[in-house]
Tab-separated table of C-alpha atoms in Angstrom:
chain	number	residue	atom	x	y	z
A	1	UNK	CA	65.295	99.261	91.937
A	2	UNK	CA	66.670	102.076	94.337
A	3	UNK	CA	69.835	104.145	93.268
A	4	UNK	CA	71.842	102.866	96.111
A	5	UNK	CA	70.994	99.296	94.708
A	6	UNK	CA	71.871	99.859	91.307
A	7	UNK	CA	75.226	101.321	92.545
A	8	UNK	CA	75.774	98.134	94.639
A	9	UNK	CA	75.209	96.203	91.412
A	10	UNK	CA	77.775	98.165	89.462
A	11	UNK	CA	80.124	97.079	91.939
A	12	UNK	CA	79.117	93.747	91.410
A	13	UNK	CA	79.187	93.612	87.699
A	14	UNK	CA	83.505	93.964	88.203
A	15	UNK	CA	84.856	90.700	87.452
A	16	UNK	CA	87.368	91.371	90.340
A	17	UNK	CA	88.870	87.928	90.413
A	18	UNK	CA	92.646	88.256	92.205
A	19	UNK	CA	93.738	84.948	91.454
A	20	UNK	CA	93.346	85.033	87.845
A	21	UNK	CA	96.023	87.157	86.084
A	22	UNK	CA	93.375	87.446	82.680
A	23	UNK	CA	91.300	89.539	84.940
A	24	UNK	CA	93.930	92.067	86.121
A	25	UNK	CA	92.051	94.238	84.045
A	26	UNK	CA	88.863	93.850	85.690
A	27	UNK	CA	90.609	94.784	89.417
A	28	UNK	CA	91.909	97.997	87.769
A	29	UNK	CA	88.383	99.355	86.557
A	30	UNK	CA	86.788	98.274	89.924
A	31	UNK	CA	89.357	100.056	92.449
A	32	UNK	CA	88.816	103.426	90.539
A	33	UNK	CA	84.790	102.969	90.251
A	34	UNK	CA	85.348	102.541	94.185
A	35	UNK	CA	88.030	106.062	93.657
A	36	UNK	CA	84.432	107.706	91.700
A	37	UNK	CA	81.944	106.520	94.221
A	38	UNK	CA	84.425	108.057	97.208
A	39	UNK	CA	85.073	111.240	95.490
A	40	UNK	CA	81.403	111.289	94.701
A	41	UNK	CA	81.097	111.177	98.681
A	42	UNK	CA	83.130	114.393	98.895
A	43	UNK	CA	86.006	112.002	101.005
A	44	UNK	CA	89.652	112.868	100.174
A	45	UNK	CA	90.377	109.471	98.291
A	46	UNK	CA	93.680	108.023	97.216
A	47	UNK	CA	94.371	104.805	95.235
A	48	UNK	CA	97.504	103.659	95.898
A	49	UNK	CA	100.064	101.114	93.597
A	50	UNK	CA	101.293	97.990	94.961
A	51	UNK	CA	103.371	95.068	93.421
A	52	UNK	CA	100.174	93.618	93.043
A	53	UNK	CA	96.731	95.276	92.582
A	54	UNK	CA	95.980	98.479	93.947
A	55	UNK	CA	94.375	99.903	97.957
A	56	UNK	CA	92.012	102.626	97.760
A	57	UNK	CA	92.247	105.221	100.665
A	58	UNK	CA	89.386	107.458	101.172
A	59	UNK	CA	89.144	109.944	104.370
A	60	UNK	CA	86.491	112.558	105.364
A	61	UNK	CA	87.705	115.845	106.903
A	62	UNK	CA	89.527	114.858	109.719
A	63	UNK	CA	88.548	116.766	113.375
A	64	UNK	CA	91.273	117.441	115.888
A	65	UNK	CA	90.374	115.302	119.367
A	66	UNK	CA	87.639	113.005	117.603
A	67	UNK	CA	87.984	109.712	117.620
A	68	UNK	CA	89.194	107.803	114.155
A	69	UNK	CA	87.660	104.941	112.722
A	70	UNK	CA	89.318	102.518	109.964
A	71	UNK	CA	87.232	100.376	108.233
A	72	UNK	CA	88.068	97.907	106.374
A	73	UNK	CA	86.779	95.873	102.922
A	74	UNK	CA	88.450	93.918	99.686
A	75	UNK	CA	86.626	94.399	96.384
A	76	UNK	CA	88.684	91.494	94.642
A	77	UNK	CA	85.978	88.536	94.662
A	78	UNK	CA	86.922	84.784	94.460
A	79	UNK	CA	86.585	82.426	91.035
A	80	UNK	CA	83.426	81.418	89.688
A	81	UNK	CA	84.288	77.960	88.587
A	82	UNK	CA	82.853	75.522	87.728
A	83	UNK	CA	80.084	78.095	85.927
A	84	UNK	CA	77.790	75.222	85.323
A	85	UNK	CA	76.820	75.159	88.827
A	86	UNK	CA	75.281	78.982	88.920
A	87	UNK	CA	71.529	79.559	87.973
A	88	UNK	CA	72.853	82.439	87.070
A	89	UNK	CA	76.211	84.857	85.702
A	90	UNK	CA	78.126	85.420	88.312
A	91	UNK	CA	78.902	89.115	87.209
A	92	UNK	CA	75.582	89.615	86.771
A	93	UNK	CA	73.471	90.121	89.617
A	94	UNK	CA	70.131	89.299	89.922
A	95	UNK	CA	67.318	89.468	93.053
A	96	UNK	CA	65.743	85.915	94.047
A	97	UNK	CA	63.733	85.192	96.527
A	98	UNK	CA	64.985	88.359	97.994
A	99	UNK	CA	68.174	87.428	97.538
A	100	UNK	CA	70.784	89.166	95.653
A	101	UNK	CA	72.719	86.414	93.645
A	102	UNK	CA	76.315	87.474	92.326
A	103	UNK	CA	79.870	86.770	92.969
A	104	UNK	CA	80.743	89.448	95.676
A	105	UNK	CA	77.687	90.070	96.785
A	106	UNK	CA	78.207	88.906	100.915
A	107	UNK	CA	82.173	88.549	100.300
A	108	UNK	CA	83.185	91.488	100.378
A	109	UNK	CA	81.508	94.187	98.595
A	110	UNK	CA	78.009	94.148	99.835
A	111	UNK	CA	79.195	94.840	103.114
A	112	UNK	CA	81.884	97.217	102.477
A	113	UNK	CA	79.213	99.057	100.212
A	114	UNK	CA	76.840	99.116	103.449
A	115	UNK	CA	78.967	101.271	105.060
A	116	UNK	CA	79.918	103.487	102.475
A	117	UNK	CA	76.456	104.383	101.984
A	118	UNK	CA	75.939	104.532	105.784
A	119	UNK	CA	78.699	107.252	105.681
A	120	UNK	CA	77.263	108.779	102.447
A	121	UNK	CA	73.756	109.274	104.311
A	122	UNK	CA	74.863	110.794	107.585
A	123	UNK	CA	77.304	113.359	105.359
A	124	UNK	CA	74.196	114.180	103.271
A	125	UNK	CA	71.592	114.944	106.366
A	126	UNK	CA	74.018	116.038	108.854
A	127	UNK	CA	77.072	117.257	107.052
A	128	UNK	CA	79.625	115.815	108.209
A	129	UNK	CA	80.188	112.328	109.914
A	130	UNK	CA	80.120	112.515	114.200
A	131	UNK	CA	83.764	110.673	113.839
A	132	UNK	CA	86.774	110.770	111.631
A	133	UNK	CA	86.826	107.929	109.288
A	134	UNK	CA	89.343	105.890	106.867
A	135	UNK	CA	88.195	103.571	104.399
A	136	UNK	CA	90.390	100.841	103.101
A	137	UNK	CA	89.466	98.712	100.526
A	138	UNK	CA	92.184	96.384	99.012
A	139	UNK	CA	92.472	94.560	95.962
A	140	UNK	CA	94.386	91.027	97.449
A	141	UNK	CA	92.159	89.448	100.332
A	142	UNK	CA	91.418	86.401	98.505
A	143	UNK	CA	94.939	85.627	97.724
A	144	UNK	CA	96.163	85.871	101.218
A	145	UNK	CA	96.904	89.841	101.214
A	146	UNK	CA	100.576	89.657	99.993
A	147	UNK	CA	100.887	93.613	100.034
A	148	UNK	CA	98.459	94.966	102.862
A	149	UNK	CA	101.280	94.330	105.821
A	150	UNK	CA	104.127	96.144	103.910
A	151	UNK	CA	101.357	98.842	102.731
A	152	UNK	CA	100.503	99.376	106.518
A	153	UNK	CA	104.209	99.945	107.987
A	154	UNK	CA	104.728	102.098	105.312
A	155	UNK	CA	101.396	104.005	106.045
A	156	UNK	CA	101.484	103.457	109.776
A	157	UNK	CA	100.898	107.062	110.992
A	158	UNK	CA	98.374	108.307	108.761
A	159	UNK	CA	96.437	105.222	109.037
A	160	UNK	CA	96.734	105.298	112.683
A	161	UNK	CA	93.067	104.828	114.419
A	162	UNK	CA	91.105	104.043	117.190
A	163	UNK	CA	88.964	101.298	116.286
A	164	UNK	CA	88.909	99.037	112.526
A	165	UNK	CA	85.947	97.628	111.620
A	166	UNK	CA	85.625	94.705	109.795
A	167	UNK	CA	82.756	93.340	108.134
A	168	UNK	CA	84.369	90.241	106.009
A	169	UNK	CA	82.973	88.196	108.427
A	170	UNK	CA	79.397	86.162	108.339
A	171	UNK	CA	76.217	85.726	110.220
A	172	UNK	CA	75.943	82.508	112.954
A	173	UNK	CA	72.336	82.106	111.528
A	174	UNK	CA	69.809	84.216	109.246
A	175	UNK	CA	68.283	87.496	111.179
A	176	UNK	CA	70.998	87.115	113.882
A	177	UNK	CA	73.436	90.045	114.129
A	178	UNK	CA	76.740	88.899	114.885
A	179	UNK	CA	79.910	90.500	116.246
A	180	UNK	CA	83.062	88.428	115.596
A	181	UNK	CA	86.388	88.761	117.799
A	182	UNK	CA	88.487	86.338	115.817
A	183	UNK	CA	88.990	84.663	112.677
A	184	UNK	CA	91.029	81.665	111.835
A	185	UNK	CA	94.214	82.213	109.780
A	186	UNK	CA	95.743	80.149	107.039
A	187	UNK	CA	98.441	79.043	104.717
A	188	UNK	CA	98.062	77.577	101.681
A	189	UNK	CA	99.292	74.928	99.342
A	190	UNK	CA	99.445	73.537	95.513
A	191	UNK	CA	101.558	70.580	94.886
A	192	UNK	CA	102.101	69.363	91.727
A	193	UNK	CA	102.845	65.353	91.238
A	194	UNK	CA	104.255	64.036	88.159
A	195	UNK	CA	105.377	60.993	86.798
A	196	UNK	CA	105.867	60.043	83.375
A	197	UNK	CA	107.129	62.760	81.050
A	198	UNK	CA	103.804	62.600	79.095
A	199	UNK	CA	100.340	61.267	79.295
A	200	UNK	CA	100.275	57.278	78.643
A	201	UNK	CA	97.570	54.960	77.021
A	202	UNK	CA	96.100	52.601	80.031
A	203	UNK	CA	95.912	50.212	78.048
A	204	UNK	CA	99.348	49.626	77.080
A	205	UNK	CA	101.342	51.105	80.196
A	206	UNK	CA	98.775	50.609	83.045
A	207	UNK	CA	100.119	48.832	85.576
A	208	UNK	CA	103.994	49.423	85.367
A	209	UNK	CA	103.630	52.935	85.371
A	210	UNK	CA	102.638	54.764	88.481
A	211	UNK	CA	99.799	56.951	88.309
A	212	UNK	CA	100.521	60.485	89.481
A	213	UNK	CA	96.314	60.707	89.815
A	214	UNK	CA	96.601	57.526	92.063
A	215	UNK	CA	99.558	58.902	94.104
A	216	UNK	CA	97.806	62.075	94.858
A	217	UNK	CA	94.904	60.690	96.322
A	218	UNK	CA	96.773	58.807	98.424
A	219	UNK	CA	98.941	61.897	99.626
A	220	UNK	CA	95.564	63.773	100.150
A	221	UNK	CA	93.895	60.731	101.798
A	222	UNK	CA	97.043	60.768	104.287
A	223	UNK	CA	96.525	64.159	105.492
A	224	UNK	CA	93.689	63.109	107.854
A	225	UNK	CA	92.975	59.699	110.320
A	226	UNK	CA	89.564	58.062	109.661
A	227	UNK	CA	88.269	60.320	112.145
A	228	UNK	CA	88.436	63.352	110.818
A	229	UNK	CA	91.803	64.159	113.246
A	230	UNK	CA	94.339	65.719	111.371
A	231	UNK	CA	97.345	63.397	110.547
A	232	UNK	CA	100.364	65.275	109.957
A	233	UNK	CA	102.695	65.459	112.779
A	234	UNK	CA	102.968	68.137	114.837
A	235	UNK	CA	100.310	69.960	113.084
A	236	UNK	CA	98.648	71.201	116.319
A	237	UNK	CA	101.829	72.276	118.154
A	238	UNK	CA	101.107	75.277	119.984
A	239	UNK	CA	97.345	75.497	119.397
A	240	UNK	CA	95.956	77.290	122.622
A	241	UNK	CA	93.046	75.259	123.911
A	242	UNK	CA	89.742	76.565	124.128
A	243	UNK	CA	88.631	78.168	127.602
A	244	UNK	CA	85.638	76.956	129.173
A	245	UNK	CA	83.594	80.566	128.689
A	246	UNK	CA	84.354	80.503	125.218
A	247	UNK	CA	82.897	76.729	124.664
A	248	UNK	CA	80.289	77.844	127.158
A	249	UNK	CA	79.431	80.555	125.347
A	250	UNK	CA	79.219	79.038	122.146
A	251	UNK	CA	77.071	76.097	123.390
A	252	UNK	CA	74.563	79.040	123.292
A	253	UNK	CA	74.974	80.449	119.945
A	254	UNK	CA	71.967	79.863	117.652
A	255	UNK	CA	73.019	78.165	113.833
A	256	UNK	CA	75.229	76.000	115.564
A	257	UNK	CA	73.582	73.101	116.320
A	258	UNK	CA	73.297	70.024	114.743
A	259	UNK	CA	70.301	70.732	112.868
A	260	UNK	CA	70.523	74.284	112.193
A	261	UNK	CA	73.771	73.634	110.906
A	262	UNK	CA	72.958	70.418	108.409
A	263	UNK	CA	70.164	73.151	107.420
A	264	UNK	CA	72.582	75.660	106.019
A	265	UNK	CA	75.339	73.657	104.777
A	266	UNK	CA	72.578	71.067	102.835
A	267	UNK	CA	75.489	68.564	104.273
A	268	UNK	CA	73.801	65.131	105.140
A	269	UNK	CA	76.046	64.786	108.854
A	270	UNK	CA	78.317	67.074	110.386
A	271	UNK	CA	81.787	65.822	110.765
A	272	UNK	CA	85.134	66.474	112.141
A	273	UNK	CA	87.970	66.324	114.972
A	274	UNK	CA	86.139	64.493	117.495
A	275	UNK	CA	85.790	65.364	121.009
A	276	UNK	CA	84.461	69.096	119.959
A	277	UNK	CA	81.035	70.764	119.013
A	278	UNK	CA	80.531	72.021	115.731
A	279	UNK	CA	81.103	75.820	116.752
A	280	UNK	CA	84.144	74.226	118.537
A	281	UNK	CA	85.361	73.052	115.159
A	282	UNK	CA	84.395	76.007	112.953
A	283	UNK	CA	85.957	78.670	115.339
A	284	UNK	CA	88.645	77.199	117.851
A	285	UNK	CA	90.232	74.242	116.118
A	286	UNK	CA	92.440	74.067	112.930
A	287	UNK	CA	91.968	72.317	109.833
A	288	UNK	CA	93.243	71.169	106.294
A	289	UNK	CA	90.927	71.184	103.563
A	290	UNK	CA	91.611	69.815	99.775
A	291	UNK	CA	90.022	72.750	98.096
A	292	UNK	CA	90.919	70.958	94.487
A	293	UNK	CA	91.830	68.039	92.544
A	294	UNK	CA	93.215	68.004	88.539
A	295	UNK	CA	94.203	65.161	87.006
A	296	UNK	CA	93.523	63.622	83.640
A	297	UNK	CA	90.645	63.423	80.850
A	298	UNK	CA	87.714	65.113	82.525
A	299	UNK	CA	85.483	65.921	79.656
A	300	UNK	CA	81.875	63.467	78.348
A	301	UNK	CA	83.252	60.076	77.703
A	302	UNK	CA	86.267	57.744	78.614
A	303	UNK	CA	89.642	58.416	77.260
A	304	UNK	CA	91.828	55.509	78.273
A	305	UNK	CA	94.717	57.843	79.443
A	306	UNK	CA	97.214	57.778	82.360
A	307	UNK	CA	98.259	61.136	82.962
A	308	UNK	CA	101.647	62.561	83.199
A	309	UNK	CA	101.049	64.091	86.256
A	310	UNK	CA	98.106	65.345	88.748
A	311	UNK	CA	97.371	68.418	91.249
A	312	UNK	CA	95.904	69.684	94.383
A	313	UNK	CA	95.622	72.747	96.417
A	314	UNK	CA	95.357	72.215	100.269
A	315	UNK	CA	94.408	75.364	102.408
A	316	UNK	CA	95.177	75.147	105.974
A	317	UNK	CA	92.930	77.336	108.714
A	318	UNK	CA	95.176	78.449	111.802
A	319	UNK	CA	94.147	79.158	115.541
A	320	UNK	CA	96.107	81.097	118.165
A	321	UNK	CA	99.331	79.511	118.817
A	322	UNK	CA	99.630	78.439	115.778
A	323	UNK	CA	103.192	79.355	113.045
A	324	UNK	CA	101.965	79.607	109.374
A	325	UNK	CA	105.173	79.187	108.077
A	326	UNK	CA	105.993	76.336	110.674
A	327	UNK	CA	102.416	74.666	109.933
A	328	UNK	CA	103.318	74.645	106.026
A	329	UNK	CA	107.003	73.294	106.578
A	330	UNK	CA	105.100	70.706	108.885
A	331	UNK	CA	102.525	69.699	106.199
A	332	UNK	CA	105.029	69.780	102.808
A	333	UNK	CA	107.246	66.965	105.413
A	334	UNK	CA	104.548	65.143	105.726
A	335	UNK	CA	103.618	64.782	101.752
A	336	UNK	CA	107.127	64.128	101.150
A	337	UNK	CA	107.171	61.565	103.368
A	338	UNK	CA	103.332	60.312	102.179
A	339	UNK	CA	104.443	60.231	98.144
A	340	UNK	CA	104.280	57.028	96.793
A	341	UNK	CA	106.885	55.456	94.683
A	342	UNK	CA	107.413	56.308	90.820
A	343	UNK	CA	106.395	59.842	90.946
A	344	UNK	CA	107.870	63.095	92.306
A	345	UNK	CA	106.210	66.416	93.925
């Protein structure tokens, strides 16, 4: 194993989860191995306290009259759950089939790592990099970046830069480099639904009780027509319709047909709004996706229980035109008006 791939897998080893306040911990260690590996570089590097978990700032020696570069990455990686599914630890990375397999690996650290070493190599043959260059790396992505806006108008002029790269983005299909102008927002949701004060026995209050697991798959079931179109009213107000150049233009992109696409996802049909192509769905249309269900007895076995009450987390993906704040007023209408009788949300 090279150098430069053991470092990558030190990164990796940081269980960087955001979400999760037990790993708080874990965020801390990995934004100042990021401050060691920058420093390490011989780049000026900051790390810098938020409400929440810290940026890392890192600049070479800036040149009067070249051109500044800003690129961007988030080492704080997304849950592992349920851990029965991996082949593997998640925070332990392992090469399969040429693979590397580890949370983190393609979201976001692998590719924020690429171009830190990319940097690292041009300063070591060369000297110095052709272009002045700021790395940020942030600790927050996967919880919607609460603190990167307020960090960047406090920050504006000495972050101030020509171009940002971004590389949190993916690949339309294996071995095909791809340059992305867009990405969909979103706004997010968890609703709780409760009913009785405490779980029941089925067997003596079933059926005069209302089930707060019941209730919420009806509420999630209401969200979208058979279709696939989304049901909520006035949940694509605004939404700027696609031009033709970009649907012609996407027609052509490879990965995104039908079977190219059932190839990746393992999926047995594609499925969605109608009246648009997959790519048309994926990168011009929004969406609401359940992204999590809780309710009840889940272990091995029954347990003839009615729960007390029963959650879900909806995430909704934006497209130009589109409020977030409006969108999630729209959607929390609609539940309230969608919740069936004998429980609250």
């Amino acid at each position: 194993m090279t150098s430069e791939l053991e470092r990558l897998f030190e990164h990796l080893r940081f269980a960087s989860i955001s979400t999760d306040s037990r790993h708080v911990a874990d965020v801390r260690a990995n934004a100042e191995w990021l401050v060691g590996q920058f420093e390490g570089m011989g780049m000026a590097t900051e790390i810098h306290e938020t409400p929440g978990n810290p940026i890392v700032i890192a600049r070479n020696k800036h040149v009067g009259g070249r051109r500044t570069v800003l690129i961007y990455g988030h080492y704080d990686v997304q849950p592992v759950d349920p851990l029965e599914l991996w082949d593997s630890a998640p925070f332990e990375p392992e090469i399969r089939d040429g693979k590397i397999w580890g949370r983190g690996g393609a979201d976001n650290k692998g590719q924020h790592f690429v171009h830190m070493l990319g940097a690292e190599k041009t300063i070591r043959e060369d000297g110095e990099l052709p272009v002045n260059v700021i790395f940020l790396i942030e600790g927050e992505e996967e919880i919607g970046s609460p603190n990167l806006v307020p960090f960047l108008e406090e920050h504006r002029d000495e972050l101030a830069c020509d171009i940002i790269a971004v590389s949190d983005t993916g690949m339309v299909a294996p071995g095909v480099p791809t340059l992305g102008y867009g990405l969909r927002g979103i706004t997010c949701l968890e609703v709780m639904v409760k009913g009785p004060t405490g779980d029941l026995h089925s067997g003596v209050y079933g059926g005069a009780v209302a089930n707060p697991a019941t209730a919420a798959a009806r509420m999630v079931a209401s969200l979208h027509e058979d279709d696939g179109k989304i049901a909520v009213d006035g949940f694509y107000d605004g939404v700027i319709p696609l031009e033709n150049w970009e649907r012609e233009m996407w027609a052509k992109v490879p990965g995104a047909a039908d079977e190219d696409f059932l190839k990746t996802t393992g999926s047995p049909e594609s499925f969605g709004e109608p009246g648009y192509s997959i790519a048309e769905r994926l990168w011009g249309r929004p969406t609401i996706e359940v992204n999590g269900i809780g309710s009840g007895y889940q272990g091995e076995g029954s347990k003839t229980v009615l729960p007390a009450e029963a959650m879900f987390k909806l995430s909704c993906r934006l497209v130009p035109g589109q409020d977030p704040a409006m969108v999630q007023e729209k959607v929390e209408a609609h539940l309230r008006t969608h919740t069936p009788a004998g429980v609250t949300i």
